[in-house]
Coordinates of C-alpha atoms and ligand atoms in Angstrom, one line a residue:
M1 CA 0.0 0.0 0.0
S2 CA 1.4 3.4 -0.9
T3 CA 1.6 5.9 2.0
V4 CA 0.9 9.5 1.2
V5 CA 2.0 12.2 3.7
L6 CA -0.9 14.5 4.0
Q7 CA -0.1 18.1 3.1
A8 CA -3.0 19.1 5.2
P9 CA -4.1 22.3 3.5
W10 CA -6.9 22.5 6.1
A11 CA -4.3 22.7 8.9
R12 CA -3.1 26.0 7.4
A13 CA -6.5 27.6 7.9
A14 CA -5.4 31.2 8.3
A15 CA -6.3 33.1 11.4
D16 CA -7.4 35.9 9.0
V17 CA -9.7 37.7 11.4
S18 CA -7.3 37.8 14.2
E19 CA -8.1 38.0 17.9
P20 CA -5.9 39.0 20.8
A21 CA -3.9 36.0 21.8
Q22 CA -4.4 36.8 25.5
P23 CA -6.0 34.0 27.4
P24 CA -9.3 34.9 29.0
V25 CA -9.9 35.9 32.6
V26 CA -11.6 32.9 34.2
S27 CA -12.7 31.7 37.6
A28 CA -10.3 30.1 40.0
E29 CA -11.5 26.6 39.3
L30 CA -10.6 27.1 35.6
A31 CA -7.4 29.0 36.0
P32 CA -5.1 25.9 36.2
Y33 CA -6.5 24.6 32.9
R34 CA -6.3 28.0 31.2
D35 CA -2.6 28.3 32.3
K36 CA -1.8 24.9 31.1
L37 CA -3.3 25.5 27.7
A38 CA -1.7 29.0 27.4
E39 CA 1.7 27.3 28.0
G40 CA 1.0 24.9 25.2
R41 CA 0.6 21.9 27.6
R42 CA -1.9 19.1 27.0
L43 CA -4.9 18.4 29.1
T44 CA -4.9 14.9 30.6
R45 CA -7.7 12.4 31.2
E46 CA -8.1 13.7 34.7
D47 CA -8.3 17.3 33.4
G48 CA -11.0 16.3 30.9
L49 CA -13.1 14.6 33.6
A50 CA -12.7 17.6 35.9
L51 CA -13.9 20.0 33.2
F52 CA -17.1 18.0 32.9
G53 CA -17.6 18.9 36.6
V54 CA -16.7 22.6 36.7
R55 CA -19.5 24.9 37.9
D56 CA -18.5 27.8 35.7
L57 CA -19.9 26.7 32.4
L58 CA -19.7 30.2 30.9
G59 CA -16.0 30.4 31.8
L60 CA -15.5 27.0 30.2
G61 CA -17.1 28.3 27.1
R62 CA -14.9 31.4 27.1
L63 CA -11.8 29.1 27.4
A64 CA -12.9 26.9 24.5
Q65 CA -13.8 29.8 22.3
W66 CA -10.4 31.4 23.0
F67 CA -8.8 28.1 22.1
A68 CA -10.7 27.9 18.8
R69 CA -10.0 31.5 18.0
R70 CA -6.3 31.0 18.6
K71 CA -6.5 28.6 15.7
H72 CA -9.0 30.4 13.4
G73 CA -9.5 33.9 14.6
R74 CA -13.2 34.8 14.4
T75 CA -13.6 32.9 11.2
V76 CA -16.5 30.4 11.2
Y77 CA -16.6 28.1 8.3
Y78 CA -19.6 26.7 6.5
V79 CA -20.1 24.6 3.4
N80 CA -22.7 24.7 0.8
N81 CA -23.6 21.1 0.7
G82 CA -26.3 18.4 0.5
H83 CA -26.9 15.0 1.9
I84 CA -27.7 11.9 -0.2
N85 CA -28.9 9.1 2.0
Y86 CA -29.1 6.5 -0.8
S87 CA -31.0 3.8 1.2
N88 CA -32.0 3.1 4.8
Y89 CA -32.1 -0.7 4.4
C90 CA -29.5 -2.1 6.8
T91 CA -28.3 -5.5 7.8
L92 CA -27.7 -4.1 11.3
S93 CA -30.3 -3.0 13.8
C94 CA -28.5 -0.5 16.1
A95 CA -30.7 0.2 19.1
F96 CA -30.2 4.0 18.9
C97 CA -30.9 4.3 15.2
S98 CA -34.3 5.4 13.9
F99 CA -33.3 5.6 10.3
Y100 CA -32.7 1.9 9.4
R101 CA -35.2 -0.6 8.1
R102 CA -34.7 -4.4 7.5
K103 CA -35.4 -5.1 3.9
G104 CA -38.3 -7.5 3.6
K105 CA -38.4 -8.1 7.3
D106 CA -39.5 -4.9 8.9
R107 CA -43.1 -4.3 9.7
R108 CA -42.5 -0.5 9.9
D109 CA -43.0 1.7 6.8
G110 CA -40.4 4.0 5.4
G111 CA -37.8 1.6 3.8
Y112 CA -36.4 2.9 0.6
E113 CA -33.5 2.6 -1.8
M114 CA -32.3 4.8 -4.7
N115 CA -31.0 3.5 -8.0
L116 CA -27.9 5.2 -9.4
E117 CA -29.9 7.5 -11.7
Q118 CA -31.8 8.7 -8.6
V119 CA -28.5 9.3 -6.8
F120 CA -27.2 11.2 -9.7
D121 CA -30.3 13.4 -9.8
E122 CA -29.8 14.2 -6.1
A123 CA -26.2 15.1 -6.7
G124 CA -27.4 17.3 -9.6
K125 CA -29.8 19.2 -7.3
I126 CA -27.0 19.8 -4.9
Y127 CA -24.7 21.0 -7.6
A128 CA -27.3 23.2 -9.3
R129 CA -27.9 25.1 -6.0
G130 CA -24.2 26.0 -5.9
G131 CA -23.3 23.0 -3.7
T132 CA -19.6 22.1 -3.4
E133 CA -19.9 18.9 -1.3
A134 CA -22.2 15.9 -1.3
H135 CA -22.3 14.0 2.0
V136 CA -23.4 10.5 1.0
V137 CA -24.2 7.8 3.5
G138 CA -26.7 5.0 3.9
G139 CA -27.4 1.7 5.7
L140 CA -25.6 -1.5 5.1
H141 CA -27.7 -2.6 2.2
P142 CA -28.3 -6.3 2.0
D143 CA -28.0 -6.7 -1.8
F144 CA -26.3 -3.8 -3.6
P145 CA -23.1 -5.0 -5.2
F146 CA -19.6 -3.5 -4.8
E147 CA -20.0 -1.8 -8.2
Y148 CA -23.1 0.2 -6.9
Y149 CA -20.7 2.2 -4.7
T150 CA -17.8 2.6 -7.2
E151 CA -20.2 3.4 -10.0
M152 CA -22.0 5.9 -7.8
L153 CA -18.8 7.8 -7.2
R154 CA -17.7 7.5 -10.8
G155 CA -21.1 8.7 -12.1
I156 CA -21.2 11.7 -9.8
R157 CA -17.6 12.6 -10.6
A158 CA -18.2 12.4 -14.3
R159 CA -21.3 14.5 -14.2
Y160 CA -20.2 17.1 -11.6
P161 CA -16.4 17.0 -11.5
K162 CA -16.1 19.9 -9.0
L163 CA -18.4 18.4 -6.4
G164 CA -16.5 17.2 -3.3
L165 CA -17.4 13.6 -2.4
K166 CA -17.5 13.0 1.3
C167 CA -19.0 9.5 1.4
F168 CA -19.5 6.3 3.4
T169 CA -18.9 5.9 7.1
A170 CA -16.1 3.4 8.3
I171 CA -18.9 0.9 8.8
E172 CA -20.1 1.2 5.3
V173 CA -16.6 0.8 4.0
Y174 CA -16.2 -2.5 5.9
H175 CA -19.5 -3.6 4.4
I176 CA -18.4 -2.7 0.9
A177 CA -15.0 -4.4 1.4
G178 CA -16.9 -7.6 2.5
L179 CA -18.8 -7.7 -0.8
K180 CA -15.5 -8.5 -2.6
K181 CA -13.6 -9.9 0.3
L182 CA -11.0 -7.1 -0.1
S183 CA -8.9 -5.5 2.6
V184 CA -10.0 -2.0 3.8
G185 CA -6.9 -0.6 2.2
E186 CA -7.8 -2.1 -1.2
T187 CA -11.4 -1.0 -0.8
L188 CA -10.5 2.6 0.1
Q189 CA -8.1 2.7 -2.8
A190 CA -10.8 1.5 -5.2
L191 CA -13.3 4.1 -3.8
K192 CA -10.6 6.8 -4.1
E193 CA -9.9 5.9 -7.7
A194 CA -13.6 6.1 -8.4
G195 CA -13.8 9.6 -7.0
L196 CA -14.0 9.5 -3.2
D197 CA -12.4 12.6 -1.6
S198 CA -13.0 12.2 2.1
L199 CA -14.9 10.2 4.7
P200 CA -17.6 11.4 7.1
G201 CA -17.2 10.7 10.8
G202 CA -20.2 8.5 11.4
G203 CA -20.2 5.0 12.9
A204 CA -17.8 5.9 15.8
E205 CA -20.7 6.1 18.2
I206 CA -18.8 5.5 21.5
L207 CA -15.4 3.9 21.2
D208 CA -15.9 1.4 24.0
D209 CA -16.6 -2.2 23.0
R210 CA -18.8 -3.2 25.9
L211 CA -21.1 -0.3 25.3
R212 CA -21.0 -0.8 21.5
D213 CA -22.3 -4.3 22.2
V214 CA -25.4 -2.7 23.9
I215 CA -26.2 0.2 21.6
C216 CA -25.0 -1.1 18.2
K217 CA -24.4 -4.9 18.4
G218 CA -22.7 -6.3 15.4
K219 CA -21.0 -3.1 14.4
E220 CA -17.2 -3.1 14.0
T221 CA -15.1 -2.6 17.2
S222 CA -13.5 0.6 18.3
A223 CA -10.1 -0.6 17.1
E224 CA -11.6 -1.4 13.7
W225 CA -13.2 2.0 13.4
L226 CA -10.0 3.7 14.3
D227 CA -8.0 1.4 12.0
L228 CA -10.1 2.3 9.0
H229 CA -9.6 6.0 9.5
R230 CA -5.9 5.3 10.0
T231 CA -5.8 3.5 6.7
A232 CA -7.8 6.3 5.0
H233 CA -5.4 9.0 6.2
R234 CA -2.4 7.0 5.0
L235 CA -4.0 6.8 1.6
G236 CA -4.5 10.6 1.5
L237 CA -8.2 10.5 2.4
P238 CA -9.0 12.9 5.2
S239 CA -11.9 12.2 7.5
N240 CA -14.1 13.4 10.3
A241 CA -14.9 11.8 13.7
T242 CA -18.0 11.8 15.8
L243 CA -19.1 10.8 19.3
L244 CA -22.7 9.9 20.0
H245 CA -23.5 11.2 23.5
G246 CA -26.5 11.4 25.9
H247 CA -27.5 7.7 26.0
Y248 CA -25.8 5.1 28.4
E249 CA -22.3 6.3 28.2
T250 CA -20.3 7.5 31.2
L251 CA -18.1 10.7 31.3
E252 CA -15.1 8.4 31.5
Q253 CA -16.1 6.7 28.3
R254 CA -16.5 10.0 26.5
I255 CA -13.1 11.2 27.6
D256 CA -11.5 7.9 26.6
H257 CA -13.2 8.2 23.2
L258 CA -11.7 11.7 22.7
L259 CA -8.3 10.5 23.8
Q260 CA -8.3 7.7 21.3
L261 CA -9.1 10.2 18.6
R262 CA -6.4 12.5 19.8
A263 CA -3.8 9.7 19.7
L264 CA -4.8 8.8 16.2
Q265 CA -4.6 12.4 15.1
D266 CA -1.1 12.6 16.6
E267 CA -0.2 9.7 14.4
T268 CA -1.8 10.7 11.1
G269 CA -3.0 14.3 11.1
G270 CA -5.8 13.2 8.8
F271 CA -8.9 14.3 10.8
L272 CA -10.5 17.6 9.7
A273 CA -13.3 18.0 12.2
F274 CA -14.9 16.5 15.3
I275 CA -18.7 16.5 15.6
P276 CA -20.3 15.7 19.0
L277 CA -23.7 14.1 18.1
S278 CA -26.5 14.4 20.6
Y279 CA -28.6 11.3 20.9
H280 CA -32.2 11.8 19.6
P281 CA -34.5 9.3 21.4
E282 CA -37.6 9.0 19.1
H283 CA -38.6 6.0 17.1
N284 CA -35.9 3.6 18.2
S285 CA -35.5 0.8 20.7
L286 CA -32.9 2.4 23.1
K287 CA -34.7 3.1 26.4
V288 CA -33.6 6.7 27.1
E289 CA -36.2 9.2 27.9
H290 CA -34.6 12.3 26.4
G291 CA -31.3 13.3 24.8
P292 CA -28.8 15.7 26.3
T293 CA -30.0 19.1 27.6
G294 CA -28.6 22.3 26.1
M295 CA -26.1 22.8 28.9
Q296 CA -24.9 19.3 28.5
E297 CA -24.4 19.8 24.8
L298 CA -22.4 23.0 25.3
R299 CA -20.2 21.4 27.9
M300 CA -19.6 18.5 25.5
Y301 CA -18.5 21.0 22.9
A302 CA -16.2 22.9 25.1
V303 CA -14.5 19.8 26.6
S304 CA -14.1 18.3 23.2
R305 CA -12.5 21.5 21.8
L306 CA -10.0 21.7 24.7
L307 CA -9.1 18.0 24.7
L308 CA -8.8 17.6 20.9
D309 CA -6.1 20.2 20.7
N310 CA -4.8 18.7 17.5
F311 CA -8.1 18.7 15.6
P312 CA -8.5 21.7 13.3
H313 CA -12.2 22.0 13.8
V314 CA -15.2 21.2 16.1
K315 CA -18.3 21.3 14.1
S316 CA -21.6 22.8 15.2
Y317 CA -24.1 20.6 13.5
W318 CA -27.2 22.7 13.6
I319 CA -29.4 19.9 12.2
M320 CA -28.9 17.9 15.4
L321 CA -28.5 20.8 17.9
G322 CA -31.2 23.1 16.7
L323 CA -30.4 26.6 15.5
A324 CA -30.3 28.3 18.9
T325 CA -27.9 25.8 20.5
A326 CA -25.9 25.6 17.3
Q327 CA -25.3 29.4 17.6
L328 CA -24.3 29.0 21.2
A329 CA -21.9 26.2 20.3
L330 CA -19.9 28.8 18.4
G331 CA -19.2 30.3 21.8
Y332 CA -18.1 26.9 23.2
G333 CA -15.3 26.1 20.8
A334 CA -17.0 25.3 17.4
S335 CA -15.4 26.9 14.4
D336 CA -17.6 25.4 11.7
M337 CA -21.3 25.3 11.2
D338 CA -21.4 22.5 8.6
G339 CA -23.7 23.6 6.0
T340 CA -26.8 24.2 4.0
V341 CA -27.5 20.5 4.3
L342 CA -30.3 19.8 1.8
Q343 CA -32.4 16.7 2.6
E344 CA -31.0 15.2 5.8
K345 CA -32.9 12.1 6.9
I346 CA -31.0 10.3 9.8
Y347 CA -31.9 12.9 12.4
H348 CA -35.3 13.8 11.1
M349 CA -36.4 10.2 11.4
A350 CA -35.1 10.3 15.0
G351 CA -37.3 13.3 15.9
A352 CA -35.2 16.3 15.0
S353 CA -37.5 19.3 14.4
T354 CA -34.9 21.5 12.7
P355 CA -35.5 22.6 9.0
Q356 CA -34.1 20.3 6.3
A357 CA -32.0 23.0 4.8
L358 CA -30.7 26.5 5.4
S359 CA -29.9 29.2 2.9
V360 CA -26.4 30.7 2.7
D361 CA -28.0 34.0 3.8
E362 CA -29.5 32.3 6.9
L363 CA -26.2 30.7 7.8
H364 CA -24.4 34.1 7.4
H365 CA -26.9 35.7 9.7
L366 CA -26.7 33.0 12.3
I367 CA -22.9 33.1 12.3
E368 CA -22.6 36.9 12.3
E369 CA -25.0 37.3 15.2
T370 CA -22.4 35.4 17.3
G371 CA -19.5 37.8 16.3
G372 CA -18.1 35.2 13.9
V373 CA -17.1 35.9 10.4
P374 CA -18.6 33.4 7.9
V375 CA -16.3 31.9 5.4
E376 CA -17.4 29.4 2.8
R377 CA -15.2 26.3 2.5
N378 CA -15.2 23.2 0.5
H379 CA -15.0 19.6 1.8
L380 CA -11.3 20.0 2.6
Y381 CA -11.7 23.4 4.3
R382 CA -10.3 25.3 1.3
R383 CA -12.0 28.7 0.8
I384 CA -14.5 29.1 -1.9
R385 CA -14.6 32.2 -4.1
R386 CA -18.0 33.0 -5.7
G387 CA -18.4 35.0 -8.9
S388 CA -21.5 37.0 -10.0
G389 CA -22.5 34.4 -12.6
G390 CA -25.0 32.4 -10.6
P391 CA -24.7 29.3 -8.3
L392 CA -22.3 27.5 -10.6
D393 CA -19.8 30.3 -10.7
W394 CA -17.4 29.3 -7.9
D395 CA -13.9 28.3 -7.5
I396 CA -11.4 27.2 -4.9
E397 CA -9.3 30.1 -3.7
A398 CA -5.6 29.6 -4.6
Ligands
V47_401 O1 -23.1 7.3 13.2 C1 -28.0 7.8 14.3 C2 -25.8 9.1 14.5 C3 -24.4 9.3 12.8 C4 -29.1 8.7 15.8 O2 -18.7 13.8 9.1 C5 -27.9 9.4 15.8 O3 -19.4 15.8 8.5 C6 -28.5 10.7 17.4 O4 -21.9 10.8 11.3 N1 -29.7 10.1 17.6 C7 -24.4 9.6 11.3 N2 -27.6 10.3 16.6 C8 -24.3 11.1 11.1 C9 -22.8 11.6 11.0 C10 -22.5 12.9 10.6 C11 -23.4 14.0 10.8 C12 -23.0 15.2 10.4 C13 -21.8 15.5 9.8 C14 -20.9 14.5 9.7 C15 -19.6 14.7 9.1 C16 -21.2 13.2 10.1 O5 -25.7 9.7 13.2 C17 -24.3 7.8 13.2 C18 -24.9 7.9 14.6 O6 -23.9 8.2 15.5 N3 -27.2 8.8 14.8 N4 -29.2 7.8 14.9 C19 -30.1 9.1 16.8 N5 -31.2 8.6 17.0

């Protein structure tokens, strides 16, 4: 397997709207962590656990925002993108998931699958609106062949060469590999040759095998999830990482999850963004009454930002947070608001009441209200320059 050293253009994200580098004034309980970070020292497992318990949540937010602004100034990135959820048929039955259906075996309505022409139509809609990224994920389909996935990428790439293709979670890639009994390296290489640009962060859930057995039995192990991302990074495919929180997990499990991501990022430098995902409890079999509260979500954002010191971005995913909390998350360490997100299904089937898309103007407004400066990016965090010739008149800034 050839190893490519990532040039990491995203890591150069310029602090173009600079902020004073002075660390913030914080309460006594936060001062030791502020001093440690200001001296460029790393937070430990114990520090992470302690931050989950501090009383001064506002101060914690100030610290996380300072940390994010030290990397990016007041810039807040967003992407003009769309989701294509090509099918929700899945051979797994994760207890937290409201999206999946068992093909031919499920008594519930709502199972669907798209043929490739339908996928290309969806990609066309994203591109025609000025989209620069398609986020493509689905269930582990019981009978689509290997070529469904490679031809999907090839077909989108041929029709819309400029569209960034962020496709398939680590779990889907394992499934695709199994269809031809290929290694993950061979599979990722084949997907890359067909047009894949990067991987989304899904499927990580919680990187603790005992808990995985409860909430997503049958899914690959924590080590396998990490190993797939390691292989992707080595092949020059950057990726994201997620953590599903607000179900049965302990604070220790959350911290250990973050530390495993941090260690892999030290090794490869291939992660672009981390996205904390709040558990949505509707229409699934996991017996949890409600997901995290707003305060718990903000604390999760701040602790993630401070612990994942080597991740360029923490992403405020408004679809899952709701617009109000997504704005607040920008004050708790997030530096990216994801995107316009046409046609998201996974969260909406789990009870999310957010809209299914935002316009660029709405995103600008939401970001500017927080004191952030919106900057449009592509799937690799390269800046986009728009001309006056309509939605297709865009380019990546040199
Ligand atoms: O892995 C599924 C989560 C993830 C529920 O990389 C649920 O840019 C909460 O990974 N409640 C898929 N969460 C979505 C995902 C993602 C989202 C946005 C951006 C990116 C990115 C990636 O959704 C799954 C799972 O953790 N999920 N069901 C639920 N009921």
